Coordinates of C-alpha atoms in Angstrom, one line a residue:
X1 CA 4.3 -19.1 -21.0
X2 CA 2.2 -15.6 -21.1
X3 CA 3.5 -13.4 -19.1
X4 CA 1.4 -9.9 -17.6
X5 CA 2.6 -6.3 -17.8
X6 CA 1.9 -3.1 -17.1
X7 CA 1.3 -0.4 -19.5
X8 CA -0.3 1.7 -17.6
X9 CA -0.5 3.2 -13.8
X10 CA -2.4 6.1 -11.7
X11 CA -3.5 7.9 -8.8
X12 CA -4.8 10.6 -7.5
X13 CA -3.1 13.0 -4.6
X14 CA -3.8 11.3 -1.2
X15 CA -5.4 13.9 0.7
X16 CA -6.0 14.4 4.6
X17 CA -8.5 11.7 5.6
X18 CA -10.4 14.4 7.8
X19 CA -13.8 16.4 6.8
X20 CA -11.3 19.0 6.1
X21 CA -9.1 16.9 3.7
X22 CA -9.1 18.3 0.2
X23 CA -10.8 15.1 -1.2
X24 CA -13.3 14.6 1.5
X25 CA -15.9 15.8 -0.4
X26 CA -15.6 13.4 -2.7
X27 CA -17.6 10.4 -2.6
X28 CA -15.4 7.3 -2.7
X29 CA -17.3 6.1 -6.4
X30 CA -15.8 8.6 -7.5
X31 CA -12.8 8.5 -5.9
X32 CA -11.7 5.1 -7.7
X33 CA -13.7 5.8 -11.0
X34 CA -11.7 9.3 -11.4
X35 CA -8.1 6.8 -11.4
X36 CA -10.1 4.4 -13.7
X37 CA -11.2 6.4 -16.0
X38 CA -7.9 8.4 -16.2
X39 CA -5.8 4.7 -16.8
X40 CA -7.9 3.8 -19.9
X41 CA -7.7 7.3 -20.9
X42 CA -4.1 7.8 -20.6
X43 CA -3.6 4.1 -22.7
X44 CA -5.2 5.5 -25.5
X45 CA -7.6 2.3 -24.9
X46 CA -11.3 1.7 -25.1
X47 CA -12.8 0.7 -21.8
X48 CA -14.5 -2.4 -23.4
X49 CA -11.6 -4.2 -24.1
X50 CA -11.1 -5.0 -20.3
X51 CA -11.8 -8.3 -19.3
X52 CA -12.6 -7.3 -15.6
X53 CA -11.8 -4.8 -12.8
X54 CA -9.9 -5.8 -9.4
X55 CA -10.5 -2.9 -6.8
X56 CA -8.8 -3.2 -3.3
X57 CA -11.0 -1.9 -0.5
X58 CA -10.1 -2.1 3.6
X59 CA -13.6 -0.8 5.4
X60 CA -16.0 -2.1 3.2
X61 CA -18.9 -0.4 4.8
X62 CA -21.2 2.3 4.5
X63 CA -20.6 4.3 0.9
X64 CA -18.1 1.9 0.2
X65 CA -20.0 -1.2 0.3
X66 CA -21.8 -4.0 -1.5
X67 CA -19.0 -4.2 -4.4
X68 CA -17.8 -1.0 -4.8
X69 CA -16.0 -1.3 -7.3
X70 CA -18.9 -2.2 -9.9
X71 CA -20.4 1.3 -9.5
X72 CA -17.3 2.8 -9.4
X73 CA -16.8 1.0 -13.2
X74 CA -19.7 2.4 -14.2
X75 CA -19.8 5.6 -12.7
X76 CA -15.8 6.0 -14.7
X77 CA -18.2 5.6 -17.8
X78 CA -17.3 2.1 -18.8
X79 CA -19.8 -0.3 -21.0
X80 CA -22.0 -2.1 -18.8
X81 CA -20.6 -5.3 -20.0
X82 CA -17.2 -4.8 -17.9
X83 CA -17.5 -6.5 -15.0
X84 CA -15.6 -5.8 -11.4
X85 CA -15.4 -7.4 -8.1
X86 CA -13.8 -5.7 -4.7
X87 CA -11.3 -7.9 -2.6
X88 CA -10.0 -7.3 0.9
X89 CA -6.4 -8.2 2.1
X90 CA -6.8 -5.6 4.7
X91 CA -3.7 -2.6 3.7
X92 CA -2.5 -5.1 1.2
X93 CA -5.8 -5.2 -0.5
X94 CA -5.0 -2.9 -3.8
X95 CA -1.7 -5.0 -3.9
X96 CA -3.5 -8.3 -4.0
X97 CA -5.8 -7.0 -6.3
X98 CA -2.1 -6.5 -9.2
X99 CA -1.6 -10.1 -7.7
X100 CA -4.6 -11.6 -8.8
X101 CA -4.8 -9.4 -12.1
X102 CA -1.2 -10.4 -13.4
X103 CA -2.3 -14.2 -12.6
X104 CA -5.1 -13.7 -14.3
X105 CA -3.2 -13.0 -17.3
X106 CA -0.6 -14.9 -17.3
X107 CA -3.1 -18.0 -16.9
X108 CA -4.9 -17.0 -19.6
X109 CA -8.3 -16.3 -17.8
X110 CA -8.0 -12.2 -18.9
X111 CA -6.3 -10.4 -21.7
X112 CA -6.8 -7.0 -20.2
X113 CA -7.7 -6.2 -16.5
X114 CA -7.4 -3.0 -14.2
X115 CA -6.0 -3.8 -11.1
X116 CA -7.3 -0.8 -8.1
X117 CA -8.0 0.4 -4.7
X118 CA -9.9 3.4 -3.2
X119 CA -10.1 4.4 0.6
X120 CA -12.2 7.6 2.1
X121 CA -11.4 7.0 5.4
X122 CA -12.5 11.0 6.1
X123 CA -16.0 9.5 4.9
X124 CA -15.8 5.9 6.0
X125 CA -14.0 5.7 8.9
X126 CA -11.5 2.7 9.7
X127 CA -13.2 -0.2 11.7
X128 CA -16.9 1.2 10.6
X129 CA -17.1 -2.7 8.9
X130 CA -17.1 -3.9 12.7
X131 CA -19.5 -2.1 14.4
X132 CA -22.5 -3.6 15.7
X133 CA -20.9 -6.8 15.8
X134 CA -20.4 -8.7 19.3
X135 CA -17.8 -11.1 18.2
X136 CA -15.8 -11.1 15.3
X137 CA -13.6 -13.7 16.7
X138 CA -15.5 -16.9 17.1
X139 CA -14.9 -20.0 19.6
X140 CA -11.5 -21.2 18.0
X141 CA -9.9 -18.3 17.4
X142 CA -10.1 -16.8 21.0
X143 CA -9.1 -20.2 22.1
X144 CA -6.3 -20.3 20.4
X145 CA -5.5 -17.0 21.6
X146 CA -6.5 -17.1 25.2
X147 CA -4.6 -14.2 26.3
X148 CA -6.0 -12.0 23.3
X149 CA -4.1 -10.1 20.2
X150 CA -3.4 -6.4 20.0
X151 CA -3.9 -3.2 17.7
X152 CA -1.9 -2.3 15.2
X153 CA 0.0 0.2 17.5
X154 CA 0.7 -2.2 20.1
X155 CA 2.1 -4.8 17.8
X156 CA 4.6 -1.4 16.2
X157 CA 5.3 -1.2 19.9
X158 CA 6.4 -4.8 20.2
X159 CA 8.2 -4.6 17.4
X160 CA 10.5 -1.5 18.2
X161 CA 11.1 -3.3 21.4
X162 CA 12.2 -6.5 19.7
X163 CA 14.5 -5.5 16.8
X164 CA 15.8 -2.8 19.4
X165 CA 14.3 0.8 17.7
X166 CA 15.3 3.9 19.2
X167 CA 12.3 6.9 19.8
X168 CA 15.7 9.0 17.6
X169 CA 15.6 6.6 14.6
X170 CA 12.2 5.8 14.4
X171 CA 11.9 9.9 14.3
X172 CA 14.9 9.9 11.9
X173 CA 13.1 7.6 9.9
X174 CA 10.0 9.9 9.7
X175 CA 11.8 12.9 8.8
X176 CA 13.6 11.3 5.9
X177 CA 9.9 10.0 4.7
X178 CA 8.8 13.7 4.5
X179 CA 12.5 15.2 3.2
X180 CA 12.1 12.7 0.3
X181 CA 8.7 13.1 -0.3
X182 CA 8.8 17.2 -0.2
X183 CA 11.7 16.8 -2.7
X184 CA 10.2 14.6 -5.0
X185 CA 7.1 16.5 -5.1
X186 CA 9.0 19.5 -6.1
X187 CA 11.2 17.7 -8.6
X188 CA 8.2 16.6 -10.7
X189 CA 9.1 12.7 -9.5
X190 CA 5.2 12.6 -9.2
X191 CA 4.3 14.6 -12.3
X192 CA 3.8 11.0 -14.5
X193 CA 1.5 9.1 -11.4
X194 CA -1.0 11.6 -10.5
X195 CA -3.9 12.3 -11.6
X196 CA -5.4 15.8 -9.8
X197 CA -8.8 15.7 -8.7
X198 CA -11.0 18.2 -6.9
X199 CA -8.4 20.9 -7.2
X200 CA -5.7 18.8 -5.3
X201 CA -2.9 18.2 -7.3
X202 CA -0.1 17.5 -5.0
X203 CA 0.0 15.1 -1.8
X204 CA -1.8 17.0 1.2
X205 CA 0.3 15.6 4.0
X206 CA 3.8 16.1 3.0
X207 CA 5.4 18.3 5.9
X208 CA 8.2 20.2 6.0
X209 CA 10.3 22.6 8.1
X210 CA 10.0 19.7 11.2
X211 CA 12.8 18.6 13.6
X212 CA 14.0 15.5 15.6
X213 CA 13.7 18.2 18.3
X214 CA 9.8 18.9 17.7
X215 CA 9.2 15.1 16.9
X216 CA 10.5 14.2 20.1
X217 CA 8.1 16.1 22.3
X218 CA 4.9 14.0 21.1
X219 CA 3.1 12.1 23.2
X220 CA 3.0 8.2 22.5
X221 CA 0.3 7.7 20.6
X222 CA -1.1 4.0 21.8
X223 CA -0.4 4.2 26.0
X224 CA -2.4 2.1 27.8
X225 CA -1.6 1.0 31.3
X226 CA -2.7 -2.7 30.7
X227 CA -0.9 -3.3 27.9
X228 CA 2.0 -1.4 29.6
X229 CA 1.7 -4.1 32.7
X230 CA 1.0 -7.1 29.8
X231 CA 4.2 -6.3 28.3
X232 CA 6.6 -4.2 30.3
X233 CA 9.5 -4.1 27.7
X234 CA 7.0 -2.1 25.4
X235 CA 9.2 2.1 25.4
X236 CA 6.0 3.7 24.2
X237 CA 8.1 4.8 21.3
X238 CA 5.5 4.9 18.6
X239 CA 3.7 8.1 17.9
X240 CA 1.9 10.1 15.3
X241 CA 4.9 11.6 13.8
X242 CA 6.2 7.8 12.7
X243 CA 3.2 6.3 11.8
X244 CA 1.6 6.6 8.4
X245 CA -1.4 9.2 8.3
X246 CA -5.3 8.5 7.6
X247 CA -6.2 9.3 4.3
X248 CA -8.3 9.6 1.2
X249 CA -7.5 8.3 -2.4
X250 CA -7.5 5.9 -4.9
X251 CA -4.8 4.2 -7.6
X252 CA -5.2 2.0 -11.1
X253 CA -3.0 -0.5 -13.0
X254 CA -3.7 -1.3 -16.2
X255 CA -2.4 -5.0 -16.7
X256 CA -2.3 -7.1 -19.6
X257 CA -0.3 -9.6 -21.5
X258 CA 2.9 -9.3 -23.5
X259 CA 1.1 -10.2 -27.2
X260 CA -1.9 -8.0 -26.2
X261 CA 0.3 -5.0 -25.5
X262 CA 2.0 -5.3 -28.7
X263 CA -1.3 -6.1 -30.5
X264 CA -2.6 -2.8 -29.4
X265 CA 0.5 -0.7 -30.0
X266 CA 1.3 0.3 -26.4
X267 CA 4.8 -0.1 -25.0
X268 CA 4.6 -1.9 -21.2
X269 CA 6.3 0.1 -18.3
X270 CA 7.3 -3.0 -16.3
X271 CA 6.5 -7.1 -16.5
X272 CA 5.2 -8.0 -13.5
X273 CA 7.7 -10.7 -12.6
X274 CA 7.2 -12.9 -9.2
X275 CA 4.7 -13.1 -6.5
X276 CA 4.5 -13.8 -2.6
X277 CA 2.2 -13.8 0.2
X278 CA 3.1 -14.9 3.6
X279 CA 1.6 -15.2 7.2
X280 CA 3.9 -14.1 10.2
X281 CA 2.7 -14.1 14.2
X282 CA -0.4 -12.3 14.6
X283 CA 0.6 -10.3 17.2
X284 CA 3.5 -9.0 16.3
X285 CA 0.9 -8.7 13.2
X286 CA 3.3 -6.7 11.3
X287 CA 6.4 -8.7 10.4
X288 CA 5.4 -11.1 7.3
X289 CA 7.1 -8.3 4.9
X290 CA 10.3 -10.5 6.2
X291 CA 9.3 -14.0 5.3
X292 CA 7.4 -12.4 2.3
X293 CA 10.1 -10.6 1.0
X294 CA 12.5 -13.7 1.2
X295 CA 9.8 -16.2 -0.6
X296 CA 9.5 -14.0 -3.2
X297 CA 13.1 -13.2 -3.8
X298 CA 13.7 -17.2 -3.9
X299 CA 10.9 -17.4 -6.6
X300 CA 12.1 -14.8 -8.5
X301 CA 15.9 -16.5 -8.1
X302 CA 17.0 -12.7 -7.2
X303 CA 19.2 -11.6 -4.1
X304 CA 17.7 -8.1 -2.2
X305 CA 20.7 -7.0 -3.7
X306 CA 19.9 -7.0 -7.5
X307 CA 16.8 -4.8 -6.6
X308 CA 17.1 -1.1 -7.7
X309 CA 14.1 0.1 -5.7
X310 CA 11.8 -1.0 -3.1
X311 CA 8.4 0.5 -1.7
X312 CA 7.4 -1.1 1.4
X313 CA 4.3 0.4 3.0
X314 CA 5.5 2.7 6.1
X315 CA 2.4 1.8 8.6
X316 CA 5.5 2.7 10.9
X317 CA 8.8 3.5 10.9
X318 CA 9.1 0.3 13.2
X319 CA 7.8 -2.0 10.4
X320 CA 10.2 -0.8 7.8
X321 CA 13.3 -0.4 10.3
X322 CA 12.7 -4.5 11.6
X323 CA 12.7 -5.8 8.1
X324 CA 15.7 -3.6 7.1
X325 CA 17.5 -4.9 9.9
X326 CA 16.5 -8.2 9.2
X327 CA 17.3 -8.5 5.6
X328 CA 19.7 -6.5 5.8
X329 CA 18.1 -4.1 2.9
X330 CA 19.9 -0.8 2.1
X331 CA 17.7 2.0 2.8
X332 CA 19.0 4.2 0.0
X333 CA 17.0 2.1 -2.1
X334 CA 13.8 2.0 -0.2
X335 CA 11.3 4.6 -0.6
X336 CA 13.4 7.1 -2.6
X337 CA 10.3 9.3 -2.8
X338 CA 8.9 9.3 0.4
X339 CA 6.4 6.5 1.9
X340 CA 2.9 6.5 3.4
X341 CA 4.7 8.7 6.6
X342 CA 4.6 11.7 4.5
X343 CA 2.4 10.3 1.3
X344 CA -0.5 9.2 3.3
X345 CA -2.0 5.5 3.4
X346 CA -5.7 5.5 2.1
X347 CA -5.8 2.0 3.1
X348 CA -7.6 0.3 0.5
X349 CA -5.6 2.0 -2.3
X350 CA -2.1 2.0 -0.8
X351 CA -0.9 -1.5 -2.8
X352 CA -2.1 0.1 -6.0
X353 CA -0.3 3.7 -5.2
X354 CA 2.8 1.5 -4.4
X355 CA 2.9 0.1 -7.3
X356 CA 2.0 3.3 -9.9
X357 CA 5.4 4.9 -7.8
X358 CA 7.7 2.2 -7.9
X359 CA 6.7 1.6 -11.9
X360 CA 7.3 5.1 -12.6
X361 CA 10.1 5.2 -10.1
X362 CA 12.2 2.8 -11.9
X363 CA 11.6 4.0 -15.5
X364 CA 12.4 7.5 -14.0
X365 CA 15.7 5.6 -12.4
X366 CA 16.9 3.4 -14.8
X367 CA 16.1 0.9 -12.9
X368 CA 15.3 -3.0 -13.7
X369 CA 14.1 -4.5 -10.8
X370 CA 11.8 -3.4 -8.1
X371 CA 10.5 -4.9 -4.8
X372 CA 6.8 -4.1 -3.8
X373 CA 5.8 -5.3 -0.2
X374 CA 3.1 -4.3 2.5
X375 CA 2.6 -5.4 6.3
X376 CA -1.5 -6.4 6.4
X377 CA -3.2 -6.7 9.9
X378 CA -3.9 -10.1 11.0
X379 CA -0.2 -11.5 10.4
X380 CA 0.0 -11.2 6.7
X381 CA 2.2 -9.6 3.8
X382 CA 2.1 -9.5 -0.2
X383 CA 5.5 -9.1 -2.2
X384 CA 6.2 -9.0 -5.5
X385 CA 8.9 -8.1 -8.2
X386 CA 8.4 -5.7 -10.9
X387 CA 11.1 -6.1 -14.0
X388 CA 11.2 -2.6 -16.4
X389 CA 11.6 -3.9 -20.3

């Protein structure tokens, strides 16, 4: 049986997703063809040899429309011959892009393909892809959900309220994300991953000098008084201080088989070794990294425990907290270097930036296996399981 690795991964710094955010001047082309061009380049490979480009995008509107991807190919300088699609899996879109690249390989259908993901949401702001449109729910949907489904927030909110999450730990949470992060940042921990552009070089929303003090003054960031009377055990615990940031930046995997790797000399960083997706209540929304996290562990025929790392997308500290409770995951593990809290979450390219730290994280580590999973909106998760070799 083939199997897929990678040999390379990339990304640029995530900057502040605001017009004054390092990389908002950058147009989101650009943004992904800087990481693609910089993953061929750092392979030692020639950009013809790949067999096709998978780029994740969330708000596929506006500048980062109509197949992105394709003109971000050629904008990186690649023969016109290489072709490139752009896939949405909403946050988990860059992630299901590595999904579908490794299959691809391992089937057979590629040799060599870039797995990606770009997001300017200072340039393309988030829900832009919906406007102008009356309903985006349609007849069975809504009846199916008579009483009607919730933002993102909300369903954070539900979720503290659930699994029992304290305003302190979600907060202690937080701080840890930024601690870790600050640290790594000034260990080098990032030094093999990024790739500066536009005179950014290090992550722009990393915070430090903060307080479970100063985080506990903020406001909730998602009251509403309906929703309050709708669900009345909702503690309006969720705020800006433990939930990811808006951001701006893009990510690259260069993925191909075992024989091909070896062919062309290069020596794989990681074998990309099992794969879930999973569906979970859609208005809770944000809890299918638990049912995902267990399929793939069954497919793999690993326990949580023989994991050496895991990144799982912080879209809240209530997300990661629920499924640490509920697999009963040890947190020293998880996000050593920080997670989208303190890193940022440029939507469309956080599955791809997950992945270029975790590979790096593990050969950094010594580690052999690593857990990737993301929380998507609409009910839905990817996982997988990286091995180093």
């Amino acid at each position: 049986m083939r199997d897929a690795v990678i040999v390379e991964a990339v990304r640029t710094p995530i900057g502040k997703g605001k017009p004054t955010g390092a990389l908002h001047g950058v147009h989101p082309v650009d943004l992904l063809a800087h990481s693609l061009r910089e993953v061929v380049h750092r392979a030692g490979i020639d950009p013809a040899l790949v067999d096709d480009v998978i780029g994740g995008v969330v708000t596929q509107s506006g500048e980062q429309s109509v197949n992105i991807t394709r003109r971000a190919v050629l904008a990186a300088g690649f023969p016109e011959a290489v072709p490139a699609t752009t896939v949405d899996r909403q946050c988990g879109s860059s992630q299901q892009a590595v999904h579908f690249a490794a299959q691809g390989v391992i089937s057979g259908a590629y040799d060599v393909v870039i797995a990606a993901g770009v997001e300017s949401m200072s340039r393309v702001p988030m829900g832009a892809s919906v406007q102008g449109a009356d309903d985006i729910l349609g007849v069975g949907f809504a009846d199916r959900y008579p009483e009607g489904l919730v933002g993102q927030g909300i369903s954070a909110e539900l979720i503290a309220a659930r699994w029992g999450l304290s305003r302190t730990r979600l907060d202690e949470f937080a701080l840890a994300s930024h601690e870790r992060a600050a640290l790594a940042t000034k260990n080098g921990a990032f030094a093999a991953e990024l790739a500066p552009l536009a005179g950014l070089a290090t992550d722009e929303g990393i915070r430090t000098g903060s307080s479970l003090e100063l985080l506990g003054g903020l406001r909730p960031a998602y009251y509403d008084e309906a929703v309050a009377a709708r669900f009345p055990e909702i503690g309006w615990n969720i705020t800006a201080a433990n939930a990811s940031q808006i951001n701006d930046g893009s990510a690259a995997v260069l993925i191909m088989s075992g024989a091909k790797a070896a062919e062309l000399g290069l020596t794989p960083l990681a074998r990309l070794h099992s794969f879930a997706v999973a569906g979970d209540d859609p208005l809770l929304m944000l809890t299918a990294v638990i049912p995902a996290t267990r399929k793939v562990l069954s497919r793999a025929g690993l326990e949580l425990a023989d994991m050496d790392l895991v990144e799982i997308n912080e879209a809240f500290s209530s997300v990661v907290l629920a499924w640490a409770d509920d697999t009963g995951a040890d947190l020293a593990k998880v996000n050593v270097n920080g997670g989208a809290i303190a890193l940022g979450h440029p939507l469309g390219a956080s599955g791809a930036r997950l992945t270029t730290t975790l590979v790096h994280a593990l050969r950094e580590r010594g580690g052999r296996y690593g857990l990737q999973t993301m929380c998507e909106a609409g009910g839905l998760a990817n996982a997988m399981i990286l091995e180093t070799l």
